[in-house]
Amino acid sequence: MADLKRFLVPWIDQVKPYDTGDLVLAWSRPELKRMMINENPIPPSEKVVEAIAQAARMGNRYPDNGTRLRAKIARRYDLSPDNVFLGHGSSEVIDMIMRLFITPGDEVVLPNPTFSLYGVRAKALGGNVVPVDMTPDLEYDLPAMLRAVTPRTKVIIVCSPNNPTGGFIPDNDLIKIVELGIPTMIDEAYLEYHPEYETKAPLIRRYNHVIVAHTFSKAYGMAGIRVGYCLGDERLIQYFRKMQNPWNVSLLSLAAAEAAWDEEDELKRKTAYNNAGVDYIVKELAKIPGVKPYYSHGNYVLIDATDAGVIGKEIVDYVFEKDGIMLKAFAPLRGRPGFFRIALGTHEENALCVQSINRFFEDRKKGKKK
Ligand SMILES: Cc1ncc(COP(=O)(O)O)c(C=O)c1O
């Protein structure tokens, strides 16, 4: 047996893979309600499915680098296809950014809490993650973020709207971060749910170190199909091409994304459905004393039940055991242990989830009286 340690990158033992245990469980038990990961509950349209089937007939051929899709995306942002990089989901964009900028010991500054994959991919490259707690209101803490920057900071992550807190970074704060001149990823994975908010894509014309990322996984509802993209200065995108795997997006995925891109009404339908669900969850859970749902511009709602004397995981375990609903508990934040997140499901699933959480509190009251 070879001594692998002699050959492996020395920081590998510090890398914890992204936890996909919930997905393994959900796929093995289709009756469970998948409200633990931010998916879209509405499946792809017939047009998208047909486009995939048609592309499959050419499945003996290698794809190009998405010439047609990049042109369509570029047109909508009034950019050139040379400003567009396509990824195997925006997770690949995140990974590419780390591969381009991070060497062992370099630092990635990001908000806490946020999407955990940024940290996972930074660590995979030997990078150090510098999480900056959000304010008690769960807003970006700009002074703290600026203080966290050191000469070793190679990447700053701005997720807007942020997963899981649901809010945007104010423009003034964003510009102060961008003005530092450090490669900055603005992750707009959820922006399509709120087209009334403008994309920060125009910043790439003024700042060659800004990368704006999007995905087809959320509002477009194609998480399993795996297409994302980022926008950046032409020269920066050329560096992405040097680092990328060729054929990173399959012919089937490209066809699906092109079809979805053209179906604007379908996107509107999906976002309206989601946003009605967010309103419902926030309104219903705010009625429970001590429970604070944070209004979200994404397809999830973060809830803090600390003031009701509850730990997030207690609720998550209860709704799973009683009703087969999978949610996600969060680590304590600023000493508050009550955080958990609901990823929006169908309206029926949302109602079931609200019922189940209400029952949790009723049972608890009864238990206390006994
Ligand atoms: C903020 C954010 N960015 C990116 C992603 C990754 O999405 P995908 O790789 O499916 O495009 C997610 C997924 O949850 C996310 O929450």
Short mmCIF file of C-alpha atoms and ligand atoms in Angstrom, two decimals:
data_model
loop_
_atom_site.label_atom_id
_atom_site.label_comp_id
_atom_site.label_asym_id
_atom_site.label_seq_id
_atom_site.Cartn_x
_atom_site.Cartn_y
_atom_site.Cartn_z
CA MET A 1 0.00 0.00 0.00
CA ALA A 2 1.37 3.41 -0.98
CA ASP A 3 1.71 6.04 1.73
CA LEU A 4 -0.75 8.49 0.17
CA LYS A 5 0.16 11.19 2.70
CA ARG A 6 3.53 11.54 0.97
CA PHE A 7 1.77 12.60 -2.22
CA LEU A 8 -1.43 14.32 -1.18
CA VAL A 9 -1.61 18.11 -0.87
CA PRO A 10 -0.59 18.75 2.75
CA TRP A 11 -3.78 20.63 3.68
CA ILE A 12 -6.17 17.88 2.56
CA ASP A 13 -6.97 16.73 6.11
CA GLN A 14 -8.34 20.19 6.88
CA VAL A 15 -10.84 19.95 4.02
CA LYS A 16 -14.34 18.89 5.01
CA PRO A 17 -16.44 17.96 1.98
CA TYR A 18 -19.74 19.76 1.43
CA ASP A 19 -22.29 17.70 3.33
CA THR A 20 -24.69 15.99 0.92
CA GLY A 21 -26.14 13.60 3.53
CA ASP A 22 -29.54 15.30 3.40
CA LEU A 23 -29.74 14.79 -0.35
CA VAL A 24 -28.80 11.12 -0.09
CA LEU A 25 -31.61 10.68 2.43
CA ALA A 26 -34.12 12.69 0.39
CA TRP A 27 -33.45 10.74 -2.81
CA SER A 28 -33.73 7.43 -0.97
CA ARG A 29 -37.10 8.40 0.56
CA PRO A 30 -39.16 10.32 -2.03
CA GLU A 31 -42.04 10.75 0.42
CA LEU A 32 -39.97 13.23 2.48
CA LYS A 33 -40.57 16.96 1.99
CA ARG A 34 -37.34 18.45 0.68
CA MET A 35 -37.30 21.81 2.42
CA MET A 36 -33.69 21.66 3.59
CA ILE A 37 -31.86 22.78 0.44
CA ASN A 38 -32.84 25.72 -1.70
CA GLU A 39 -34.47 24.02 -4.66
CA ASN A 40 -37.42 25.09 -6.78
CA PRO A 41 -40.45 22.83 -6.14
CA ILE A 42 -41.69 23.27 -9.73
CA PRO A 43 -40.16 20.85 -12.27
CA PRO A 44 -38.78 22.00 -15.66
CA SER A 45 -41.32 22.87 -18.37
CA GLU A 46 -42.17 20.55 -21.27
CA LYS A 47 -40.16 22.82 -23.59
CA VAL A 48 -37.06 22.36 -21.46
CA VAL A 49 -37.58 18.60 -21.28
CA GLU A 50 -38.02 18.45 -25.08
CA ALA A 51 -34.87 20.49 -25.64
CA ILE A 52 -32.93 18.03 -23.47
CA ALA A 53 -34.37 15.05 -25.38
CA GLN A 54 -33.42 16.63 -28.69
CA ALA A 55 -29.89 17.38 -27.54
CA ALA A 56 -29.56 13.80 -26.32
CA ARG A 57 -29.87 12.66 -29.94
CA MET A 58 -26.57 14.45 -30.59
CA GLY A 59 -25.05 13.03 -27.42
CA ASN A 60 -22.21 11.38 -29.37
CA ARG A 61 -20.78 14.86 -30.02
CA TYR A 62 -18.72 17.14 -27.77
CA PRO A 63 -20.41 20.44 -26.96
CA ASP A 64 -18.81 23.78 -27.82
CA ASN A 65 -18.31 26.26 -25.01
CA GLY A 66 -21.93 27.36 -25.11
CA THR A 67 -21.61 29.91 -27.92
CA ARG A 68 -25.35 30.38 -28.35
CA LEU A 69 -26.19 30.51 -24.65
CA ARG A 70 -23.37 32.95 -23.93
CA ALA A 71 -24.62 35.20 -26.73
CA LYS A 72 -28.16 35.18 -25.32
CA ILE A 73 -26.94 35.95 -21.80
CA ALA A 74 -24.62 38.69 -23.05
CA ARG A 75 -27.45 40.36 -24.98
CA ARG A 76 -29.65 40.65 -21.90
CA TYR A 77 -26.87 42.35 -19.91
CA ASP A 78 -25.74 44.45 -22.87
CA LEU A 79 -22.33 42.78 -22.73
CA SER A 80 -20.25 40.67 -25.13
CA PRO A 81 -20.18 36.84 -25.07
CA ASP A 82 -16.52 37.29 -24.08
CA ASN A 83 -17.78 38.64 -20.75
CA VAL A 84 -19.63 35.39 -19.99
CA PHE A 85 -18.25 32.18 -18.47
CA LEU A 86 -20.57 29.18 -18.17
CA GLY A 87 -20.21 26.77 -15.29
CA HIS A 88 -21.51 23.40 -14.15
CA GLY A 89 -23.81 25.35 -11.84
CA SER A 90 -22.57 28.51 -10.17
CA SER A 91 -20.77 26.17 -7.75
CA GLU A 92 -18.23 25.73 -10.52
CA VAL A 93 -17.89 29.50 -10.81
CA ILE A 94 -17.15 29.60 -7.06
CA ASP A 95 -14.60 26.82 -7.47
CA MET A 96 -12.97 28.54 -10.44
CA ILE A 97 -12.58 31.77 -8.49
CA MET A 98 -10.78 29.91 -5.72
CA ARG A 99 -8.59 28.06 -8.22
CA LEU A 100 -7.65 31.31 -9.94
CA PHE A 101 -6.80 33.35 -6.86
CA ILE A 102 -6.13 31.15 -3.83
CA THR A 103 -2.81 29.56 -2.92
CA PRO A 104 -2.20 27.94 0.49
CA GLY A 105 -2.49 30.47 3.30
CA ASP A 106 -4.41 33.06 1.28
CA GLU A 107 -7.58 34.45 2.83
CA VAL A 108 -11.19 34.62 1.69
CA VAL A 109 -13.36 37.17 3.50
CA LEU A 110 -17.07 36.38 3.59
CA PRO A 111 -20.16 37.16 5.66
CA ASN A 112 -21.36 34.82 8.39
CA PRO A 113 -23.76 33.18 7.90
CA THR A 114 -23.64 32.53 4.18
CA PHE A 115 -23.64 29.70 1.65
CA SER A 116 -21.19 27.15 3.04
CA LEU A 117 -19.70 26.08 -0.28
CA TYR A 118 -17.53 29.22 -0.56
CA GLY A 119 -15.57 28.12 2.48
CA VAL A 120 -15.41 24.50 1.40
CA ARG A 121 -13.88 25.39 -1.98
CA ALA A 122 -11.50 27.95 -0.45
CA LYS A 123 -10.21 25.32 1.97
CA ALA A 124 -9.86 22.77 -0.83
CA LEU A 125 -7.20 25.10 -2.28
CA GLY A 126 -5.47 25.50 1.10
CA GLY A 127 -7.07 28.90 1.71
CA ASN A 128 -8.14 30.30 5.07
CA VAL A 129 -11.71 31.43 5.51
CA VAL A 130 -12.30 34.69 7.39
CA PRO A 131 -16.01 34.77 8.33
CA VAL A 132 -17.34 38.16 9.39
CA ASP A 133 -20.47 38.00 11.55
CA MET A 134 -23.41 39.95 10.23
CA THR A 135 -24.94 42.60 12.52
CA PRO A 136 -27.57 41.60 15.13
CA ASP A 137 -30.20 42.53 12.50
CA LEU A 138 -28.49 40.16 10.06
CA GLU A 139 -27.26 42.90 7.76
CA TYR A 140 -23.77 43.11 6.26
CA ASP A 141 -21.36 44.56 8.84
CA LEU A 142 -19.31 46.74 6.51
CA PRO A 143 -16.80 48.13 9.06
CA ALA A 144 -16.12 44.59 10.29
CA MET A 145 -15.66 43.32 6.73
CA LEU A 146 -13.21 46.12 5.93
CA ARG A 147 -11.31 45.39 9.15
CA ALA A 148 -11.07 41.71 8.21
CA VAL A 149 -9.09 42.46 5.05
CA THR A 150 -5.33 41.82 5.27
CA PRO A 151 -2.50 41.69 2.71
CA ARG A 152 -3.34 37.98 2.31
CA THR A 153 -6.97 38.61 1.33
CA LYS A 154 -7.32 37.36 -2.24
CA VAL A 155 -11.08 37.04 -2.57
CA ILE A 156 -14.08 38.77 -0.99
CA ILE A 157 -17.50 37.16 -1.24
CA VAL A 158 -20.67 39.22 -1.32
CA CYS A 159 -23.84 37.14 -1.57
CA SER A 160 -26.78 39.41 -2.40
CA PRO A 161 -29.46 38.50 -1.57
CA ASN A 162 -27.58 36.50 1.00
CA ASN A 163 -28.31 32.86 1.71
CA PRO A 164 -29.68 32.30 4.37
CA THR A 165 -30.46 35.81 5.68
CA GLY A 166 -32.35 36.94 2.57
CA GLY A 167 -31.31 40.60 2.36
CA PHE A 168 -29.25 42.68 -0.06
CA ILE A 169 -26.04 44.53 0.64
CA PRO A 170 -26.63 48.30 0.36
CA ASP A 171 -25.04 49.87 -2.74
CA ASN A 172 -22.79 52.19 -0.74
CA ASP A 173 -21.38 49.31 1.26
CA LEU A 174 -20.82 47.24 -1.84
CA ILE A 175 -18.89 50.03 -3.53
CA LYS A 176 -16.66 50.46 -0.49
CA ILE A 177 -15.78 46.77 -0.70
CA VAL A 178 -15.25 46.87 -4.45
CA GLU A 179 -13.07 49.98 -4.16
CA LEU A 180 -10.53 47.89 -2.20
CA GLY A 181 -9.46 46.46 -5.57
CA ILE A 182 -9.52 42.86 -4.32
CA PRO A 183 -11.21 40.16 -6.48
CA THR A 184 -14.84 40.31 -5.38
CA MET A 185 -17.52 37.80 -6.20
CA ILE A 186 -21.04 39.21 -6.14
CA ASP A 187 -23.23 36.13 -5.99
CA GLU A 188 -26.69 36.96 -7.34
CA ALA A 189 -27.93 33.35 -7.31
CA TYR A 190 -31.38 34.45 -6.11
CA LEU A 191 -31.76 37.77 -7.88
CA GLU A 192 -34.17 36.44 -10.53
CA TYR A 193 -36.80 36.12 -7.79
CA HIS A 194 -36.81 39.93 -7.54
CA PRO A 195 -36.22 41.51 -10.94
CA GLU A 196 -37.23 44.88 -9.46
CA TYR A 197 -33.74 44.93 -7.92
CA GLU A 198 -31.00 45.73 -10.41
CA THR A 199 -28.14 43.38 -11.07
CA LYS A 200 -24.66 44.62 -10.19
CA ALA A 201 -23.39 43.32 -13.54
CA PRO A 202 -22.64 46.86 -14.87
CA LEU A 203 -19.86 47.08 -12.26
CA ILE A 204 -17.75 44.70 -14.35
CA ARG A 205 -17.20 47.48 -16.89
CA ARG A 206 -15.62 49.75 -14.27
CA TYR A 207 -13.88 47.16 -12.15
CA ASN A 208 -11.89 44.33 -13.75
CA HIS A 209 -11.74 42.46 -10.43
CA VAL A 210 -15.53 42.09 -10.01
CA ILE A 211 -17.27 38.84 -10.87
CA VAL A 212 -21.07 38.65 -10.88
CA ALA A 213 -22.47 35.12 -10.66
CA HIS A 214 -25.89 33.72 -11.53
CA THR A 215 -27.46 30.30 -11.75
CA PHE A 216 -30.22 28.37 -13.46
CA SER A 217 -30.68 26.31 -10.27
CA LYS A 218 -32.97 28.61 -8.33
CA ALA A 219 -35.71 30.73 -9.98
CA TYR A 220 -35.30 28.79 -13.26
CA GLY A 221 -35.68 25.57 -11.29
CA MET A 222 -32.90 23.51 -12.86
CA ALA A 223 -30.68 22.55 -9.91
CA GLY A 224 -30.28 18.99 -11.17
CA ILE A 225 -29.42 20.13 -14.68
CA ARG A 226 -26.37 22.13 -13.53
CA VAL A 227 -25.85 25.41 -15.34
CA GLY A 228 -24.58 28.67 -13.89
CA TYR A 229 -22.63 31.58 -15.26
CA CYS A 230 -20.59 34.57 -14.32
CA LEU A 231 -19.94 37.94 -15.89
CA GLY A 232 -16.59 39.68 -15.80
CA ASP A 233 -14.12 41.78 -17.71
CA GLU A 234 -13.02 40.05 -20.98
CA ARG A 235 -9.45 39.60 -19.75
CA LEU A 236 -10.61 38.11 -16.49
CA ILE A 237 -12.89 35.70 -18.34
CA GLN A 238 -9.90 34.65 -20.45
CA TYR A 239 -8.20 33.56 -17.22
CA PHE A 240 -11.27 31.48 -16.44
CA ARG A 241 -10.86 29.80 -19.83
CA LYS A 242 -7.22 28.97 -19.10
CA MET A 243 -8.19 27.32 -15.83
CA GLN A 244 -11.40 25.62 -16.90
CA ASN A 245 -12.10 22.06 -17.88
CA PRO A 246 -13.29 21.95 -21.49
CA TRP A 247 -16.85 20.70 -21.99
CA ASN A 248 -17.70 21.53 -18.40
CA VAL A 249 -21.37 22.06 -19.29
CA SER A 250 -22.96 19.13 -21.10
CA LEU A 251 -24.80 19.43 -24.39
CA LEU A 252 -28.02 18.50 -22.56
CA SER A 253 -27.55 21.17 -19.92
CA LEU A 254 -26.76 23.85 -22.51
CA ALA A 255 -29.93 22.97 -24.45
CA ALA A 256 -32.01 23.08 -21.28
CA ALA A 257 -30.64 26.48 -20.24
CA GLU A 258 -31.23 27.98 -23.68
CA ALA A 259 -34.84 26.78 -23.67
CA ALA A 260 -35.44 28.07 -20.14
CA TRP A 261 -33.83 31.43 -20.95
CA ASP A 262 -36.41 32.00 -23.69
CA GLU A 263 -39.41 31.11 -21.53
CA GLU A 264 -39.83 34.39 -19.72
CA ASP A 265 -43.44 33.76 -18.66
CA GLU A 266 -42.45 30.49 -17.06
CA LEU A 267 -39.81 32.30 -15.01
CA LYS A 268 -42.40 34.86 -13.91
CA ARG A 269 -44.80 32.09 -12.91
CA LYS A 270 -42.13 30.37 -10.84
CA THR A 271 -40.99 33.54 -9.09
CA ALA A 272 -44.58 34.62 -8.30
CA TYR A 273 -45.27 31.16 -6.84
CA ASN A 274 -42.14 31.33 -4.71
CA ASN A 275 -42.67 34.87 -3.50
CA ALA A 276 -46.26 34.11 -2.44
CA GLY A 277 -44.84 31.19 -0.44
CA VAL A 278 -42.26 33.42 1.26
CA ASP A 279 -44.97 35.93 2.22
CA TYR A 280 -47.13 33.15 3.63
CA ILE A 281 -44.36 31.54 5.72
CA VAL A 282 -43.17 34.88 7.09
CA LYS A 283 -46.71 36.01 7.94
CA GLU A 284 -47.71 32.75 9.63
CA LEU A 285 -44.55 32.19 11.65
CA ALA A 286 -44.43 35.80 12.84
CA LYS A 287 -47.66 35.02 14.73
CA ILE A 288 -45.83 32.65 17.09
CA PRO A 289 -44.55 34.51 20.18
CA GLY A 290 -40.75 34.67 20.31
CA VAL A 291 -40.34 33.46 16.72
CA LYS A 292 -38.75 35.83 14.23
CA PRO A 293 -38.80 35.01 10.52
CA TYR A 294 -36.48 37.20 8.41
CA TYR A 295 -38.13 38.39 5.21
CA SER A 296 -36.25 36.82 2.31
CA HIS A 297 -35.69 37.75 -1.33
CA GLY A 298 -34.70 34.16 -2.10
CA ASN A 299 -36.45 30.79 -2.01
CA TYR A 300 -35.84 30.25 1.71
CA VAL A 301 -36.71 31.88 5.01
CA LEU A 302 -34.36 32.07 8.00
CA ILE A 303 -36.08 31.93 11.35
CA ASP A 304 -34.78 32.72 14.83
CA ALA A 305 -36.73 31.00 17.62
CA THR A 306 -34.25 31.90 20.37
CA ASP A 307 -36.69 34.24 22.15
CA ALA A 308 -39.20 31.39 22.35
CA GLY A 309 -36.55 29.47 24.31
CA VAL A 310 -35.99 26.98 21.51
CA ILE A 311 -32.89 25.64 19.79
CA GLY A 312 -33.25 25.52 15.98
CA LYS A 313 -32.39 21.84 15.83
CA GLU A 314 -35.26 20.94 18.20
CA ILE A 315 -37.79 22.24 15.67
CA VAL A 316 -35.94 20.69 12.75
CA ASP A 317 -35.91 17.28 14.48
CA TYR A 318 -39.60 17.57 15.46
CA VAL A 319 -40.95 18.38 11.99
CA PHE A 320 -38.81 15.61 10.51
CA GLU A 321 -39.99 12.97 12.96
CA LYS A 322 -43.67 13.98 13.00
CA ASP A 323 -44.24 15.03 9.41
CA GLY A 324 -41.27 13.92 7.30
CA ILE A 325 -40.29 17.54 6.59
CA MET A 326 -36.59 18.16 6.11
CA LEU A 327 -35.38 21.61 7.24
CA LYS A 328 -31.93 22.94 8.04
CA ALA A 329 -30.68 23.96 11.49
CA PHE A 330 -27.96 26.61 11.81
CA ALA A 331 -25.10 26.97 14.24
CA PRO A 332 -25.66 29.59 16.96
CA LEU A 333 -25.18 33.12 15.74
CA ARG A 334 -24.01 35.85 18.13
CA GLY A 335 -24.91 33.52 20.99
CA ARG A 336 -28.41 32.86 19.67
CA PRO A 337 -29.07 29.12 19.16
CA GLY A 338 -32.59 29.34 17.68
CA PHE A 339 -31.82 29.61 13.96
CA PHE A 340 -33.25 27.30 11.32
CA ARG A 341 -34.10 27.70 7.64
CA ILE A 342 -37.10 26.67 5.60
CA ALA A 343 -36.50 26.22 1.88
CA LEU A 344 -39.77 26.91 0.11
CA GLY A 345 -41.75 23.92 -1.08
CA THR A 346 -45.08 23.69 -2.85
CA HIS A 347 -47.89 25.70 -1.26
CA GLU A 348 -49.19 22.45 0.27
CA GLU A 349 -45.78 21.64 1.73
CA ASN A 350 -45.43 25.16 3.09
CA ALA A 351 -48.81 24.87 4.83
CA LEU A 352 -47.86 21.48 6.28
CA CYS A 353 -44.60 22.92 7.55
CA VAL A 354 -46.32 25.87 9.24
CA GLN A 355 -48.84 23.46 10.83
CA SER A 356 -46.07 21.22 12.06
CA ILE A 357 -44.13 24.12 13.61
CA ASN A 358 -47.31 25.37 15.31
CA ARG A 359 -47.88 21.89 16.68
CA PHE A 360 -44.32 21.83 18.00
CA PHE A 361 -45.08 24.90 20.09
CA GLU A 362 -48.48 23.55 21.24
CA ASP A 363 -46.91 20.24 22.32
CA ARG A 364 -44.20 22.12 24.11
CA LYS A 365 -46.74 24.21 26.01
CA LYS A 366 -48.66 21.08 26.98
CA GLY A 367 -45.43 19.37 28.06
CA LYS A 368 -44.54 22.33 30.26
CA LYS A 369 -47.97 22.34 31.96
CA LYS A 370 -47.73 18.65 32.87
C1 LIG B 1 -25.76 31.76 -2.76
C2 LIG B 1 -25.61 30.54 -3.59
N1 LIG B 1 -24.75 30.54 -4.62
C3 LIG B 1 -24.58 29.47 -5.39
C4 LIG B 1 -25.29 28.30 -5.14
C5 LIG B 1 -24.97 27.11 -5.99
O1 LIG B 1 -25.89 26.85 -6.90
P1 LIG B 1 -25.60 26.03 -8.22
O2 LIG B 1 -24.23 25.45 -8.17
O3 LIG B 1 -26.64 24.98 -8.24
O4 LIG B 1 -25.72 27.04 -9.31
C6 LIG B 1 -26.19 28.24 -4.09
C7 LIG B 1 -26.94 27.02 -3.79
O5 LIG B 1 -27.62 26.86 -2.84
C8 LIG B 1 -26.34 29.38 -3.28
O6 LIG B 1 -27.17 29.40 -2.23
#
